């Protein structure tokens, strides 16, 4: 079998492929969808590393030989799952291994947003040292506050554990279905979506991006949040209507936001969100640690080896 990589994996992943005599090719550059299809036509499997294209009916029908795609990510919103099932395509991702690292970033953004840390750093760079910090730049404390989790999965539960341990926060959450086995770990309470947005002091988004969540956090939802609430997103940028978020933050409808993901991504340097003092933004670094990225590369490569040798995969998305 022939395997195409859109980019090289980290060395640990490449070594696994070589040790198992996987016949692979590395794409020469960043490819658009048409170019990637041309490369994939004579390959049996694809390792997609950071390449943002839609894997859908058009792709699958143009690449009849390609029957397996290994994603170097936990998210799989670029895959049309129904089309993949129809064409018999196996899709793997890298769950679990990045849960703690990503929840670290959610926790970091929550704390940074609560104290307006990024804008205070900007004051230092501008040599704006004052004897007194003006009241408008005061932060808020998180002790005994209520944390709302939208999407209590692997990453959400890690965020909940951190917040409960550090600040004794009360945990509420909303999923499509209750998760009683996870509730027990952090004494969490399942609530409706309306209750979640109205009652959370911090609302942390950990859901997947799909038709039901795209643009869900719009003006109507943001207006129902507490005026002292903090919104954190480490999931996918399009879950939030970014134009509506800008106005909510500018008009102090909510206290602050912390984002590791944006829409679009990458964000332009002149994006008006960056002009606000009550937003903290990072460039999608949730899994960007040596330890986590190496584990992702290892799991991605092992999925390919499992498919080539046995026709199966370790972490299927369906």
CSV table of C-alpha atoms in Angstrom, one decimal:
chain,number,residue,atom,x,y,z
A,1,UNK,CA,0.0,0.0,0.0
A,2,UNK,CA,1.1,3.6,-0.7
A,3,UNK,CA,0.6,6.3,1.9
A,4,UNK,CA,0.6,10.1,1.2
A,5,UNK,CA,1.6,12.6,4.0
A,6,UNK,CA,0.5,16.2,3.5
A,7,UNK,CA,3.4,17.1,5.8
A,8,UNK,CA,6.0,15.1,7.7
A,9,UNK,CA,5.0,13.8,11.1
A,10,UNK,CA,7.3,14.5,14.1
A,11,UNK,CA,10.3,12.2,14.1
A,12,UNK,CA,8.7,9.6,16.4
A,13,UNK,CA,5.9,9.1,13.9
A,14,UNK,CA,8.2,9.0,10.9
A,15,UNK,CA,10.3,6.4,12.7
A,16,UNK,CA,7.3,4.2,13.3
A,17,UNK,CA,6.4,4.3,9.6
A,18,UNK,CA,9.9,3.4,8.6
A,19,UNK,CA,10.3,0.6,11.1
A,20,UNK,CA,7.1,-1.0,9.7
A,21,UNK,CA,8.2,-0.6,6.1
A,22,UNK,CA,5.4,1.7,5.2
A,23,UNK,CA,5.7,2.9,1.6
A,24,UNK,CA,5.0,6.6,2.0
A,25,UNK,CA,5.4,9.9,0.0
A,26,UNK,CA,5.5,13.4,1.5
A,27,UNK,CA,3.7,16.1,-0.5
A,28,UNK,CA,6.2,18.7,-1.8
A,29,UNK,CA,4.2,21.7,-0.6
A,30,UNK,CA,0.9,23.0,0.7
A,31,UNK,CA,-1.6,21.7,-1.8
A,32,UNK,CA,-5.1,23.0,-2.7
A,33,UNK,CA,-7.9,20.5,-2.9
A,34,UNK,CA,-7.4,19.8,-6.6
A,35,UNK,CA,-3.7,19.3,-6.2
A,36,UNK,CA,-4.2,17.0,-3.2
A,37,UNK,CA,-6.7,14.9,-5.2
A,38,UNK,CA,-4.1,14.5,-8.0
A,39,UNK,CA,-1.6,13.2,-5.5
A,40,UNK,CA,-4.0,10.9,-3.7
A,41,UNK,CA,-5.3,9.2,-6.9
A,42,UNK,CA,-2.6,6.5,-6.7
A,43,UNK,CA,-2.4,6.3,-2.9
A,44,UNK,CA,-4.2,3.9,-0.6
A,45,UNK,CA,-4.1,6.0,2.5
A,46,UNK,CA,-3.6,9.7,3.5
A,47,UNK,CA,-2.1,11.2,6.6
A,48,UNK,CA,-3.5,14.7,6.9
A,49,UNK,CA,-1.2,17.0,9.0
A,50,UNK,CA,-2.7,20.5,9.4
A,51,UNK,CA,-4.2,20.6,5.9
A,52,UNK,CA,-7.6,22.4,5.9
A,53,UNK,CA,-9.7,21.0,3.1
A,54,UNK,CA,-13.1,19.3,3.0
A,55,UNK,CA,-13.0,15.5,2.8
A,56,UNK,CA,-16.3,14.9,1.1
A,57,UNK,CA,-18.1,13.2,-1.8
A,58,UNK,CA,-16.1,15.1,-4.3
A,59,UNK,CA,-12.8,14.1,-2.8
A,60,UNK,CA,-13.8,10.4,-2.2
A,61,UNK,CA,-15.2,9.9,-5.7
A,62,UNK,CA,-12.1,11.4,-7.3
A,63,UNK,CA,-9.8,9.2,-5.2
A,64,UNK,CA,-11.3,5.7,-5.4
A,65,UNK,CA,-8.1,4.0,-4.3
A,66,UNK,CA,-7.8,6.0,-1.1
A,67,UNK,CA,-9.7,4.2,1.6
A,68,UNK,CA,-8.2,5.5,4.8
A,69,UNK,CA,-7.5,9.0,6.2
A,70,UNK,CA,-5.5,9.4,9.4
A,71,UNK,CA,-6.1,12.9,10.9
A,72,UNK,CA,-3.3,14.5,12.9
A,73,UNK,CA,-6.0,16.1,15.2
A,74,UNK,CA,-8.8,15.2,17.5
A,75,UNK,CA,-11.3,17.4,15.6
A,76,UNK,CA,-12.8,16.0,12.4
A,77,UNK,CA,-15.1,18.8,11.3
A,78,UNK,CA,-13.4,18.8,7.8
A,79,UNK,CA,-14.7,15.3,7.2
A,80,UNK,CA,-18.2,14.7,5.9
A,81,UNK,CA,-18.9,11.7,8.0
A,82,UNK,CA,-22.0,10.6,5.9
A,83,UNK,CA,-20.0,10.8,2.7
A,84,UNK,CA,-17.1,8.8,4.3
A,85,UNK,CA,-19.5,6.1,5.4
A,86,UNK,CA,-21.1,6.0,2.0
A,87,UNK,CA,-17.8,5.5,0.3
A,88,UNK,CA,-16.5,3.0,2.9
A,89,UNK,CA,-13.6,5.3,4.0
A,90,UNK,CA,-12.0,4.6,7.4
A,91,UNK,CA,-11.2,7.8,9.3
A,92,UNK,CA,-8.9,8.0,12.4
A,93,UNK,CA,-8.1,10.9,14.7
A,94,UNK,CA,-5.9,11.4,17.8
A,95,UNK,CA,-8.3,11.6,20.8
A,96,UNK,CA,-7.3,11.4,24.5
A,97,UNK,CA,-3.6,12.3,24.1
A,98,UNK,CA,-4.2,16.0,23.9
A,99,UNK,CA,-7.0,16.4,26.4
A,100,UNK,CA,-4.8,17.6,29.3
A,101,UNK,CA,-2.7,20.0,27.2
A,102,UNK,CA,-5.8,21.6,25.6
A,103,UNK,CA,-7.6,21.9,29.0
A,104,UNK,CA,-4.4,23.7,30.2
A,105,UNK,CA,-4.9,26.3,27.6
A,106,UNK,CA,-8.6,26.7,28.4
A,107,UNK,CA,-7.6,27.2,32.1
A,108,UNK,CA,-4.9,29.6,31.1
A,109,UNK,CA,-7.3,31.7,29.0
A,110,UNK,CA,-9.9,31.7,31.7
A,111,UNK,CA,-7.5,33.0,34.3
A,112,UNK,CA,-5.9,35.5,31.9
A,113,UNK,CA,-9.3,36.8,30.8
A,114,UNK,CA,-10.4,37.1,34.4
A,115,UNK,CA,-7.5,39.4,35.2
A,116,UNK,CA,-7.2,41.1,31.7
A,117,UNK,CA,-3.7,39.9,31.7
A,118,UNK,CA,-3.0,40.3,27.9
A,119,UNK,CA,-4.0,44.0,27.9
A,120,UNK,CA,-2.0,44.6,31.1
A,121,UNK,CA,1.0,43.2,29.3
A,122,UNK,CA,0.3,45.6,26.4
A,123,UNK,CA,0.5,48.5,28.9
A,124,UNK,CA,4.0,47.4,29.9
A,125,UNK,CA,5.1,47.3,26.3
A,126,UNK,CA,3.7,50.9,25.9
A,127,UNK,CA,5.6,52.0,29.1
A,128,UNK,CA,2.2,52.8,30.6
A,129,UNK,CA,3.1,52.4,34.2
A,130,UNK,CA,0.7,54.1,36.6
A,131,UNK,CA,0.6,54.2,40.3
A,132,UNK,CA,-3.0,53.1,40.3
A,133,UNK,CA,-4.7,50.6,37.9
A,134,UNK,CA,-7.9,52.3,36.8
A,135,UNK,CA,-11.2,50.6,37.9
A,136,UNK,CA,-12.0,49.7,34.3
A,137,UNK,CA,-9.0,47.4,34.3
A,138,UNK,CA,-9.9,45.5,37.5
A,139,UNK,CA,-10.2,41.8,37.2
A,140,UNK,CA,-12.6,39.4,38.9
A,141,UNK,CA,-11.8,36.4,41.1
A,142,UNK,CA,-12.9,32.9,40.3
A,143,UNK,CA,-13.2,31.4,43.7
A,144,UNK,CA,-16.4,29.5,44.3
A,145,UNK,CA,-17.8,30.7,40.9
A,146,UNK,CA,-19.9,28.5,38.6
A,147,UNK,CA,-18.2,26.9,35.6
A,148,UNK,CA,-20.4,25.9,32.7
A,149,UNK,CA,-19.0,23.3,30.3
A,150,UNK,CA,-20.5,23.1,26.8
A,151,UNK,CA,-19.5,19.6,25.7
A,152,UNK,CA,-18.4,17.6,28.7
A,153,UNK,CA,-16.1,15.1,27.0
A,154,UNK,CA,-12.4,14.3,27.5
A,155,UNK,CA,-11.2,17.9,27.4
A,156,UNK,CA,-14.2,19.3,29.2
A,157,UNK,CA,-13.7,17.0,32.1
A,158,UNK,CA,-10.1,17.9,32.4
A,159,UNK,CA,-11.0,21.6,32.5
A,160,UNK,CA,-13.6,20.9,35.1
A,161,UNK,CA,-11.1,19.0,37.3
A,162,UNK,CA,-8.6,21.9,37.2
A,163,UNK,CA,-11.3,24.5,38.0
A,164,UNK,CA,-12.7,22.5,40.9
A,165,UNK,CA,-9.3,21.8,42.4
A,166,UNK,CA,-7.9,25.4,42.0
A,167,UNK,CA,-11.0,27.5,42.7
A,168,UNK,CA,-13.6,25.2,44.2
A,169,UNK,CA,-15.8,26.0,41.2
A,170,UNK,CA,-19.3,24.5,40.9
A,171,UNK,CA,-19.6,22.6,37.7
A,172,UNK,CA,-22.7,22.6,35.4
A,173,UNK,CA,-22.7,21.3,31.8
A,174,UNK,CA,-24.8,20.7,28.7
A,175,UNK,CA,-24.4,17.9,26.2
A,176,UNK,CA,-26.9,16.4,23.8
A,177,UNK,CA,-27.3,13.6,26.3
A,178,UNK,CA,-26.3,13.6,30.1
A,179,UNK,CA,-23.1,11.8,31.0
A,180,UNK,CA,-23.7,10.4,34.5
A,181,UNK,CA,-20.3,8.6,34.5
A,182,UNK,CA,-18.4,11.9,34.1
A,183,UNK,CA,-20.7,13.8,36.4
A,184,UNK,CA,-19.5,11.7,39.3
A,185,UNK,CA,-15.8,12.7,38.7
A,186,UNK,CA,-16.4,16.4,39.4
A,187,UNK,CA,-19.9,16.4,41.0
A,188,UNK,CA,-21.2,18.1,37.9
A,189,UNK,CA,-24.9,18.9,37.2
A,190,UNK,CA,-26.6,18.5,33.8
A,191,UNK,CA,-28.6,21.5,32.8
A,192,UNK,CA,-30.4,22.8,29.7
A,193,UNK,CA,-28.6,25.0,27.3
A,194,UNK,CA,-30.7,28.0,28.5
A,195,UNK,CA,-29.6,27.4,32.1
A,196,UNK,CA,-26.0,26.9,31.0
A,197,UNK,CA,-25.7,30.3,29.3
A,198,UNK,CA,-27.7,32.2,32.0
A,199,UNK,CA,-26.1,30.7,35.1
A,200,UNK,CA,-22.4,30.3,34.1
A,201,UNK,CA,-19.8,32.7,35.5
A,202,UNK,CA,-17.3,31.0,33.2
A,203,UNK,CA,-18.6,29.2,30.1
A,204,UNK,CA,-16.0,27.0,28.4
A,205,UNK,CA,-16.7,25.5,25.0
A,206,UNK,CA,-15.5,22.0,24.3
A,207,UNK,CA,-17.9,20.7,21.7
A,208,UNK,CA,-17.3,19.6,18.1
A,209,UNK,CA,-18.2,21.8,15.2
A,210,UNK,CA,-21.2,20.6,13.3
A,211,UNK,CA,-24.4,22.0,11.8
A,212,UNK,CA,-26.0,22.4,15.2
A,213,UNK,CA,-23.1,24.2,16.8
A,214,UNK,CA,-21.9,26.4,14.0
A,215,UNK,CA,-22.6,30.0,14.9
A,216,UNK,CA,-24.5,28.8,18.0
A,217,UNK,CA,-23.0,31.5,20.3
A,218,UNK,CA,-24.5,34.5,18.5
A,219,UNK,CA,-26.0,37.8,19.7
A,220,UNK,CA,-29.1,36.2,21.1
A,221,UNK,CA,-27.1,33.7,23.2
A,222,UNK,CA,-24.4,36.2,24.3
A,223,UNK,CA,-27.1,38.6,25.5
A,224,UNK,CA,-28.4,36.0,27.9
A,225,UNK,CA,-25.1,35.5,29.6
A,226,UNK,CA,-24.2,37.3,32.8
A,227,UNK,CA,-22.6,40.7,32.4
A,228,UNK,CA,-19.6,39.5,34.5
A,229,UNK,CA,-19.3,36.2,32.6
A,230,UNK,CA,-16.2,34.9,30.8
A,231,UNK,CA,-16.5,33.0,27.6
A,232,UNK,CA,-13.7,30.5,26.7
A,233,UNK,CA,-13.3,28.7,23.4
A,234,UNK,CA,-10.6,26.0,22.7
A,235,UNK,CA,-12.8,24.0,20.4
A,236,UNK,CA,-13.5,25.5,17.0
A,237,UNK,CA,-13.7,29.2,16.0
A,238,UNK,CA,-17.0,29.0,14.0
A,239,UNK,CA,-18.9,27.9,17.0
A,240,UNK,CA,-19.0,31.5,18.0
A,241,UNK,CA,-20.3,34.3,15.8
A,242,UNK,CA,-17.2,36.5,16.0
A,243,UNK,CA,-18.9,39.7,14.9
A,244,UNK,CA,-21.5,39.3,17.6
A,245,UNK,CA,-18.8,38.5,20.2
A,246,UNK,CA,-17.0,41.7,19.3
A,247,UNK,CA,-20.0,43.8,20.0
A,248,UNK,CA,-20.8,41.9,23.2
A,249,UNK,CA,-17.3,42.6,24.5
A,250,UNK,CA,-17.1,46.2,23.3
A,251,UNK,CA,-20.5,47.0,24.9
A,252,UNK,CA,-19.6,45.1,28.1
A,253,UNK,CA,-22.5,42.7,27.7
A,254,UNK,CA,-20.1,40.0,29.0
A,255,UNK,CA,-16.9,40.6,31.0
A,256,UNK,CA,-14.3,39.0,28.9
A,257,UNK,CA,-13.4,36.2,26.4
A,258,UNK,CA,-10.4,33.8,26.0
A,259,UNK,CA,-10.0,32.3,22.6
A,260,UNK,CA,-7.5,29.7,21.3
A,261,UNK,CA,-9.5,29.3,18.1
A,262,UNK,CA,-10.9,32.0,15.8
A,263,UNK,CA,-13.0,32.5,12.7
A,264,UNK,CA,-11.3,32.9,10.3
A,265,UNK,CA,-8.1,31.2,11.3
A,266,UNK,CA,-5.4,32.5,11.1
A,267,UNK,CA,-6.7,35.8,12.4
A,268,UNK,CA,-5.6,38.9,10.6
A,269,UNK,CA,-3.4,41.3,12.5
A,270,UNK,CA,-5.9,44.2,12.1
A,271,UNK,CA,-8.9,42.2,13.3
A,272,UNK,CA,-11.0,44.5,15.5
A,273,UNK,CA,-11.3,41.9,18.3
A,274,UNK,CA,-7.6,42.5,18.9
A,275,UNK,CA,-8.3,46.1,19.7
A,276,UNK,CA,-10.3,45.2,22.8
A,277,UNK,CA,-8.8,45.1,26.3
A,278,UNK,CA,-11.2,42.4,27.5
A,279,UNK,CA,-10.2,39.6,25.1
A,280,UNK,CA,-7.2,37.2,25.3
A,281,UNK,CA,-6.4,35.4,22.0
A,282,UNK,CA,-3.9,32.6,21.3
A,283,UNK,CA,-3.0,31.1,17.9
A,284,UNK,CA,-4.6,27.6,18.3
A,285,UNK,CA,-1.9,26.1,20.6
A,286,UNK,CA,-4.1,23.8,22.6
A,287,UNK,CA,-2.0,20.7,21.7
A,288,UNK,CA,1.3,22.5,21.1
A,289,UNK,CA,3.6,20.8,23.6
A,290,UNK,CA,6.5,18.5,22.9
A,291,UNK,CA,4.9,15.7,24.8
A,292,UNK,CA,1.4,16.0,23.3
A,293,UNK,CA,2.5,16.5,19.7
A,294,UNK,CA,4.8,13.5,19.9
A,295,UNK,CA,1.9,11.3,21.3
A,296,UNK,CA,-0.3,12.6,18.4
A,297,UNK,CA,2.4,11.7,15.8
A,298,UNK,CA,2.8,8.3,17.4
A,299,UNK,CA,-0.9,7.5,17.4
A,300,UNK,CA,-1.4,8.8,13.9
A,301,UNK,CA,1.5,6.6,12.6
A,302,UNK,CA,0.2,3.6,14.5
A,303,UNK,CA,-3.2,4.0,12.9
A,304,UNK,CA,-1.6,3.8,9.5
A,305,UNK,CA,0.4,0.7,10.4
A,306,UNK,CA,-2.7,-1.0,11.8
A,307,UNK,CA,-4.5,-0.2,8.5
A,308,UNK,CA,-1.7,-1.4,6.2
A,309,UNK,CA,-1.1,-4.6,8.2
A,310,UNK,CA,-4.6,-5.5,9.3
A,311,UNK,CA,-7.1,-3.3,7.4
A,312,UNK,CA,-8.2,-1.8,10.8
A,313,UNK,CA,-7.6,1.4,12.7
A,314,UNK,CA,-7.1,2.1,16.4
A,315,UNK,CA,-9.1,5.3,16.9
A,316,UNK,CA,-12.0,5.4,14.4
A,317,UNK,CA,-14.2,8.5,14.5
A,318,UNK,CA,-17.3,6.3,13.7
